[in-house]
Amino acid sequence: MRALIIIISLIIIEMNLTQVDKYASVRNKMVDTQIRDRGVTDPDVLRAMRKVPRHLFVPEEYIDDAYGDYPLPISQGQTISQPYIVAFMTEAAGPSKNKKALEIGTGSGYQAAILAETTGTVYSIEIIPELAAEATSTLKKLGYENITVRAGDGYNGWPEHAPFDIILVTAAADKIPEPLIDQLAEGGRLVIPVGRQGATQELKLLTKKRGKVETERLIYVRFVPFKRSGEINDK
Ligand code: SAH
């Protein structure tokens, strides 16, 4: 009887592993063709993108599209960014295990997971409470203990945990929020899409060096709008 139970358990474990493997191979292909071949070289970023199960961050009806070369809808009219953009932004932020990161726009929690794999501690703010709750539960299920998500307007950053080595904004703002620049550590990097809603925006990298901020223009992107509290119902 006991032997039978062991055999059945092994079969179940094996079935689960096959399930994981099915996605591991598409995920590796995604990294090779969409990310590495387009010039992302940071080994920690590539490793994180190969590891994090993106299909668990998308709504069930899009699971088969989770590793496609495009953004996907999540709930509340928001989107999870294209895998390449997530990798590109993470690399631009210059992650390492001794760094503390702040993300504005948790959404599905996928970018937060990639940051958690490549930095030490991650704080993430999401303006839509339902999304903050969903992402918290997804990240908890996956066992991430170095990510703290809170619901709220990220415009003012998170002063209690500042300064941050990395600030990554995943919604497009007309102007760069001043408090975020203030909360950048010396040597810190802020990556943010800047531009009008519905148009193409420019991804910018701000670096703080001896208290001065240098700005670099990176690539053109398209993000959902950065909103202020009070605006979250007019999608
Ligand atoms: N990084 C996400 C993508 C999120 S899309 C992911 O990996 O899935 C951008 C998110 O920013 C949306 O969920 C939107 O609700 C949120 N957002 C917009 N303005 C915000 C603000 N002022 N503060 C915090 N979150 C904001």
mmCIF file of C-alpha atoms and ligand atoms in Angstrom:
data_model
loop_
_atom_site.group_PDB
_atom_site.id
_atom_site.type_symbol
_atom_site.label_atom_id
_atom_site.label_comp_id
_atom_site.label_asym_id
_atom_site.label_seq_id
_atom_site.Cartn_x
_atom_site.Cartn_y
_atom_site.Cartn_z
ATOM 1 C CA MET A 1 0.000 0.000 0.000
ATOM 2 C CA ARG A 2 2.754 2.419 1.020
ATOM 3 C CA ALA A 3 4.710 1.556 -2.130
ATOM 4 C CA LEU A 4 1.654 2.333 -4.214
ATOM 5 C CA ILE A 5 1.271 5.742 -2.553
ATOM 6 C CA ILE A 6 4.941 6.504 -3.187
ATOM 7 C CA ILE A 7 4.626 5.517 -6.850
ATOM 8 C CA ILE A 8 1.499 7.644 -7.318
ATOM 9 C CA SER A 9 3.215 10.608 -5.603
ATOM 10 C CA LEU A 10 6.220 10.243 -7.900
ATOM 11 C CA ILE A 11 3.974 10.201 -10.964
ATOM 12 C CA ILE A 12 2.261 13.402 -9.763
ATOM 13 C CA ILE A 13 5.608 15.116 -9.112
ATOM 14 C CA GLU A 14 6.823 14.025 -12.532
ATOM 15 C CA MET A 15 3.678 15.422 -14.185
ATOM 16 C CA ASN A 16 4.216 18.757 -12.450
ATOM 17 C CA LEU A 17 7.838 18.873 -13.553
ATOM 18 C CA THR A 18 6.855 18.174 -17.158
ATOM 19 C CA GLN A 19 4.429 21.083 -16.896
ATOM 20 C CA VAL A 20 7.215 23.397 -15.644
ATOM 21 C CA ASP A 21 9.581 22.149 -18.346
ATOM 22 C CA LYS A 22 7.064 22.834 -21.088
ATOM 23 C CA TYR A 23 7.279 26.529 -20.220
ATOM 24 C CA ALA A 24 11.015 26.483 -19.464
ATOM 25 C CA SER A 25 11.862 25.694 -23.075
ATOM 26 C CA VAL A 26 9.632 28.447 -24.544
ATOM 27 C CA ARG A 27 11.019 30.808 -21.925
ATOM 28 C CA ASN A 28 14.599 30.028 -22.904
ATOM 29 C CA LYS A 29 13.723 30.540 -26.538
ATOM 30 C CA MET A 30 12.148 33.895 -25.638
ATOM 31 C CA VAL A 31 15.380 34.958 -23.927
ATOM 32 C CA ASP A 32 17.601 33.777 -26.791
ATOM 33 C CA THR A 33 15.660 35.288 -29.667
ATOM 34 C CA GLN A 34 13.895 38.331 -28.197
ATOM 35 C CA ILE A 35 16.375 39.479 -25.586
ATOM 36 C CA ARG A 36 19.922 38.164 -25.988
ATOM 37 C CA ASP A 37 19.915 38.432 -29.778
ATOM 38 C CA ARG A 38 18.756 42.051 -29.455
ATOM 39 C CA GLY A 39 21.735 43.005 -27.364
ATOM 40 C CA VAL A 40 20.923 42.526 -23.675
ATOM 41 C CA THR A 41 24.114 41.079 -22.167
ATOM 42 C CA ASP A 42 23.869 41.409 -18.353
ATOM 43 C CA PRO A 43 24.128 37.749 -17.218
ATOM 44 C CA ASP A 44 22.010 38.335 -14.097
ATOM 45 C CA VAL A 45 19.225 39.876 -16.169
ATOM 46 C CA LEU A 46 19.315 37.015 -18.682
ATOM 47 C CA ARG A 47 19.303 34.474 -15.838
ATOM 48 C CA ALA A 48 16.320 36.167 -14.176
ATOM 49 C CA MET A 49 14.377 36.268 -17.452
ATOM 50 C CA ARG A 50 15.074 32.535 -17.910
ATOM 51 C CA LYS A 51 13.904 31.788 -14.386
ATOM 52 C CA VAL A 52 10.777 33.845 -13.620
ATOM 53 C CA PRO A 53 7.596 32.047 -14.802
ATOM 54 C CA ARG A 54 6.010 34.895 -16.803
ATOM 55 C CA HIS A 55 2.960 32.723 -17.592
ATOM 56 C CA LEU A 56 1.928 32.948 -13.926
ATOM 57 C CA PHE A 57 1.699 36.772 -14.169
ATOM 58 C CA VAL A 58 -0.758 36.947 -17.079
ATOM 59 C CA PRO A 59 -4.536 36.330 -17.041
ATOM 60 C CA GLU A 60 -5.410 32.688 -17.699
ATOM 61 C CA GLU A 61 -6.764 33.337 -21.212
ATOM 62 C CA TYR A 62 -3.348 34.667 -22.283
ATOM 63 C CA ILE A 63 -1.181 31.901 -20.814
ATOM 64 C CA ASP A 64 -0.271 30.548 -24.256
ATOM 65 C CA ASP A 65 0.820 34.048 -25.288
ATOM 66 C CA ALA A 66 2.859 34.715 -22.131
ATOM 67 C CA TYR A 67 6.220 34.306 -23.920
ATOM 68 C CA GLY A 68 5.248 36.201 -27.071
ATOM 69 C CA ASP A 69 7.183 39.246 -28.256
ATOM 70 C CA TYR A 70 4.556 41.782 -27.165
ATOM 71 C CA PRO A 71 2.852 43.323 -24.134
ATOM 72 C CA LEU A 72 -0.358 41.679 -22.888
ATOM 73 C CA PRO A 73 -3.495 42.963 -21.167
ATOM 74 C CA ILE A 74 -3.774 42.314 -17.420
ATOM 75 C CA SER A 75 -6.806 43.249 -15.339
ATOM 76 C CA GLN A 76 -8.069 46.825 -14.737
ATOM 77 C CA GLY A 77 -7.211 47.895 -18.316
ATOM 78 C CA GLN A 78 -3.442 47.778 -17.647
ATOM 79 C CA THR A 79 -0.659 45.858 -19.398
ATOM 80 C CA ILE A 80 2.340 43.673 -18.634
ATOM 81 C CA SER A 81 5.252 44.985 -20.708
ATOM 82 C CA GLN A 82 6.870 43.156 -23.606
ATOM 83 C CA PRO A 83 9.599 40.801 -22.271
ATOM 84 C CA TYR A 84 12.363 42.657 -24.154
ATOM 85 C CA ILE A 85 11.363 45.991 -22.605
ATOM 86 C CA VAL A 86 11.419 44.462 -19.100
ATOM 87 C CA ALA A 87 14.915 43.068 -19.731
ATOM 88 C CA PHE A 88 16.142 46.295 -21.363
ATOM 89 C CA MET A 89 14.900 48.496 -18.507
ATOM 90 C CA THR A 90 16.325 46.179 -15.859
ATOM 91 C CA GLU A 91 19.723 46.166 -17.545
ATOM 92 C CA ALA A 92 19.648 49.969 -17.899
ATOM 93 C CA ALA A 93 19.004 50.224 -14.150
ATOM 94 C CA GLY A 94 22.354 48.476 -13.487
ATOM 95 C CA PRO A 95 21.122 45.893 -10.980
ATOM 96 C CA SER A 96 23.245 44.027 -8.430
ATOM 97 C CA LYS A 97 22.542 42.106 -5.243
ATOM 98 C CA ASN A 98 23.676 44.921 -2.922
ATOM 99 C CA LYS A 99 21.175 47.412 -4.376
ATOM 100 C CA LYS A 100 17.777 48.595 -3.206
ATOM 101 C CA ALA A 101 15.162 49.203 -5.874
ATOM 102 C CA LEU A 102 11.869 51.080 -6.100
ATOM 103 C CA GLU A 103 9.367 50.326 -8.839
ATOM 104 C CA ILE A 104 6.414 52.596 -9.629
ATOM 105 C CA GLY A 105 3.610 50.648 -11.345
ATOM 106 C CA THR A 106 3.578 47.099 -9.946
ATOM 107 C CA GLY A 107 0.894 45.910 -12.406
ATOM 108 C CA SER A 108 1.169 42.120 -12.571
ATOM 109 C CA GLY A 109 4.284 42.042 -10.379
ATOM 110 C CA TYR A 110 6.437 40.557 -13.180
ATOM 111 C CA GLN A 111 8.962 43.409 -13.373
ATOM 112 C CA ALA A 112 9.160 43.377 -9.557
ATOM 113 C CA ALA A 113 10.050 39.660 -9.676
ATOM 114 C CA ILE A 114 12.805 40.319 -12.244
ATOM 115 C CA LEU A 115 14.167 43.073 -9.964
ATOM 116 C CA ALA A 116 13.949 40.753 -6.951
ATOM 117 C CA GLU A 117 16.121 38.210 -8.800
ATOM 118 C CA THR A 118 18.754 40.790 -9.699
ATOM 119 C CA THR A 119 18.857 43.208 -6.725
ATOM 120 C CA GLY A 120 18.735 42.886 -2.938
ATOM 121 C CA THR A 121 15.445 44.499 -1.924
ATOM 122 C CA VAL A 122 12.486 45.703 -3.962
ATOM 123 C CA TYR A 123 9.743 48.149 -3.030
ATOM 124 C CA SER A 124 6.907 48.525 -5.508
ATOM 125 C CA ILE A 125 3.916 50.900 -5.564
ATOM 126 C CA GLU A 126 0.710 50.345 -7.543
ATOM 127 C CA ILE A 127 -2.060 52.937 -7.778
ATOM 128 C CA ILE A 128 -4.890 50.433 -8.456
ATOM 129 C CA PRO A 129 -5.534 48.583 -5.170
ATOM 130 C CA GLU A 130 -6.941 45.432 -6.866
ATOM 131 C CA LEU A 131 -3.725 45.046 -8.903
ATOM 132 C CA ALA A 132 -1.550 45.639 -5.822
ATOM 133 C CA ALA A 133 -3.447 42.854 -4.026
ATOM 134 C CA GLU A 134 -3.243 40.444 -6.986
ATOM 135 C CA ALA A 135 0.477 41.047 -7.485
ATOM 136 C CA THR A 136 1.149 40.607 -3.762
ATOM 137 C CA SER A 137 -0.564 37.233 -3.851
ATOM 138 C CA THR A 138 1.245 36.076 -7.036
ATOM 139 C CA LEU A 139 4.635 37.091 -5.633
ATOM 140 C CA LYS A 140 3.902 35.431 -2.298
ATOM 141 C CA LYS A 141 2.912 32.173 -4.028
ATOM 142 C CA LEU A 142 6.239 32.237 -5.865
ATOM 143 C CA GLY A 143 8.083 32.704 -2.578
ATOM 144 C CA TYR A 144 9.529 36.214 -3.082
ATOM 145 C CA GLU A 145 10.400 37.577 0.332
ATOM 146 C CA ASN A 146 12.446 40.590 -0.754
ATOM 147 C CA ILE A 147 9.556 42.457 -2.420
ATOM 148 C CA THR A 148 7.159 44.783 -0.600
ATOM 149 C CA VAL A 149 4.164 46.026 -2.573
ATOM 150 C CA ARG A 150 1.901 48.845 -1.471
ATOM 151 C CA ALA A 151 -1.193 50.399 -2.994
ATOM 152 C CA GLY A 152 -0.963 54.133 -3.612
ATOM 153 C CA ASP A 153 0.154 56.929 -5.905
ATOM 154 C CA GLY A 154 3.853 56.473 -6.584
ATOM 155 C CA TYR A 155 4.389 60.151 -7.479
ATOM 156 C CA ASN A 156 5.894 60.858 -4.076
ATOM 157 C CA GLY A 157 8.032 57.729 -4.045
ATOM 158 C CA TRP A 158 8.521 55.907 -0.744
ATOM 159 C CA PRO A 159 10.423 58.324 1.544
ATOM 160 C CA GLU A 160 10.590 55.850 4.475
ATOM 161 C CA HIS A 161 12.823 53.521 2.445
ATOM 162 C CA ALA A 162 14.753 56.138 0.421
ATOM 163 C CA PRO A 163 17.346 56.610 -0.930
ATOM 164 C CA PHE A 164 17.143 54.019 -3.721
ATOM 165 C CA ASP A 165 19.974 52.807 -5.962
ATOM 166 C CA ILE A 166 17.426 52.009 -8.649
ATOM 167 C CA ILE A 167 14.082 53.581 -9.448
ATOM 168 C CA LEU A 168 12.138 52.042 -12.282
ATOM 169 C CA VAL A 169 8.905 53.641 -13.471
ATOM 170 C CA THR A 170 6.688 51.478 -15.682
ATOM 171 C CA ALA A 171 4.000 54.045 -16.593
ATOM 172 C CA ALA A 172 4.560 57.027 -18.893
ATOM 173 C CA ALA A 173 4.693 60.457 -17.269
ATOM 174 C CA ASP A 174 4.586 63.876 -18.973
ATOM 175 C CA LYS A 175 7.225 65.058 -16.559
ATOM 176 C CA ILE A 176 9.610 63.224 -14.281
ATOM 177 C CA PRO A 177 8.242 63.380 -10.712
ATOM 178 C CA GLU A 178 10.645 65.547 -8.681
ATOM 179 C CA PRO A 179 10.332 63.425 -5.486
ATOM 180 C CA LEU A 180 11.682 60.399 -7.367
ATOM 181 C CA ILE A 181 14.812 62.301 -8.393
ATOM 182 C CA ASP A 182 15.239 63.415 -4.772
ATOM 183 C CA GLN A 183 15.008 59.808 -3.558
ATOM 184 C CA LEU A 184 17.785 58.569 -5.846
ATOM 185 C CA ALA A 185 20.944 57.568 -3.975
ATOM 186 C CA GLU A 186 24.353 58.897 -5.005
ATOM 187 C CA GLY A 187 25.251 56.883 -8.112
ATOM 188 C CA GLY A 188 21.609 55.853 -8.379
ATOM 189 C CA ARG A 189 19.786 55.272 -11.670
ATOM 190 C CA LEU A 190 16.216 56.196 -12.563
ATOM 191 C CA VAL A 191 14.655 54.622 -15.648
ATOM 192 C CA ILE A 192 11.395 56.208 -16.814
ATOM 193 C CA PRO A 193 9.278 56.518 -19.977
ATOM 194 C CA VAL A 194 8.542 60.204 -20.605
ATOM 195 C CA GLY A 195 5.937 61.504 -23.026
ATOM 196 C CA ARG A 196 2.302 61.932 -23.837
ATOM 197 C CA GLN A 197 -0.360 59.332 -23.289
ATOM 198 C CA GLY A 198 -1.229 57.302 -26.407
ATOM 199 C CA ALA A 199 1.867 58.513 -28.261
ATOM 200 C CA THR A 200 5.334 57.038 -28.424
ATOM 201 C CA GLN A 201 7.376 57.938 -25.385
ATOM 202 C CA GLU A 202 11.068 58.181 -24.781
ATOM 203 C CA LEU A 203 12.719 55.942 -22.220
ATOM 204 C CA LYS A 204 15.115 58.066 -20.175
ATOM 205 C CA LEU A 205 17.932 57.141 -17.832
ATOM 206 C CA LEU A 206 18.805 59.624 -15.104
ATOM 207 C CA THR A 207 21.995 59.087 -13.139
ATOM 208 C CA LYS A 208 22.881 60.977 -9.977
ATOM 209 C CA LYS A 209 26.585 61.807 -9.823
ATOM 210 C CA ARG A 210 27.944 63.969 -7.001
ATOM 211 C CA GLY A 211 24.456 65.279 -6.400
ATOM 212 C CA LYS A 212 24.012 66.283 -10.074
ATOM 213 C CA VAL A 213 21.617 64.550 -12.420
ATOM 214 C CA GLU A 214 22.668 63.445 -15.909
ATOM 215 C CA THR A 215 20.012 62.440 -18.422
ATOM 216 C CA GLU A 216 20.398 59.980 -21.278
ATOM 217 C CA ARG A 217 17.804 59.128 -23.919
ATOM 218 C CA LEU A 218 17.549 55.395 -24.530
ATOM 219 C CA ILE A 219 14.818 54.036 -26.839
ATOM 220 C CA TYR A 220 11.247 54.778 -27.904
ATOM 221 C CA VAL A 221 8.578 52.886 -25.973
ATOM 222 C CA ARG A 222 4.826 52.827 -25.412
ATOM 223 C CA PHE A 223 3.484 52.586 -21.867
ATOM 224 C CA VAL A 224 0.118 53.056 -20.165
ATOM 225 C CA PRO A 225 -0.199 56.503 -18.554
ATOM 226 C CA PHE A 226 1.204 57.487 -15.180
ATOM 227 C CA LYS A 227 -1.830 58.576 -13.184
ATOM 228 C CA ARG A 228 -2.360 60.638 -10.066
ATOM 229 C CA SER A 229 -4.653 59.613 -7.226
ATOM 230 C CA GLY A 230 -8.168 60.766 -8.124
ATOM 231 C CA GLU A 231 -7.623 59.764 -11.765
ATOM 232 C CA ILE A 232 -7.707 56.006 -11.393
ATOM 233 C CA ASN A 233 -11.293 55.618 -12.632
ATOM 234 C CA ASP A 234 -10.925 57.423 -15.950
ATOM 235 C CA LYS A 235 -9.022 54.698 -17.787
HETATM 236 N N1 SAH B 1 5.508 46.709 -14.216
HETATM 237 C C1 SAH B 1 4.224 46.112 -14.594
HETATM 238 C C2 SAH B 1 3.612 46.819 -15.786
HETATM 239 C C3 SAH B 1 2.617 47.732 -15.256
HETATM 240 S S1 SAH B 1 1.675 48.736 -16.343
HETATM 241 C C4 SAH B 1 4.355 44.636 -14.828
HETATM 242 O O1 SAH B 1 5.476 44.107 -14.785
HETATM 243 O O2 SAH B 1 3.319 43.990 -15.021
HETATM 244 C C5 SAH B 1 1.788 50.234 -15.388
HETATM 245 C C6 SAH B 1 1.134 50.206 -14.041
HETATM 246 O O3 SAH B 1 1.390 51.475 -13.439
HETATM 247 C C7 SAH B 1 -0.369 50.024 -14.054
HETATM 248 O O4 SAH B 1 -0.719 48.916 -13.280
HETATM 249 C C8 SAH B 1 -0.891 51.326 -13.467
HETATM 250 O O5 SAH B 1 -2.043 51.155 -12.664
HETATM 251 C C9 SAH B 1 0.296 51.782 -12.625
HETATM 252 N N2 SAH B 1 0.358 53.225 -12.315
HETATM 253 C C10 SAH B 1 0.020 54.280 -13.088
HETATM 254 N N3 SAH B 1 0.239 55.441 -12.452
HETATM 255 C C11 SAH B 1 0.731 55.112 -11.220
HETATM 256 C C12 SAH B 1 1.164 55.886 -10.084
HETATM 257 N N4 SAH B 1 1.086 57.222 -10.060
HETATM 258 N N5 SAH B 1 1.622 55.216 -8.997
HETATM 259 C C13 SAH B 1 1.681 53.859 -8.990
HETATM 260 N N6 SAH B 1 1.285 53.089 -10.023
HETATM 261 C C14 SAH B 1 0.825 53.701 -11.128
#
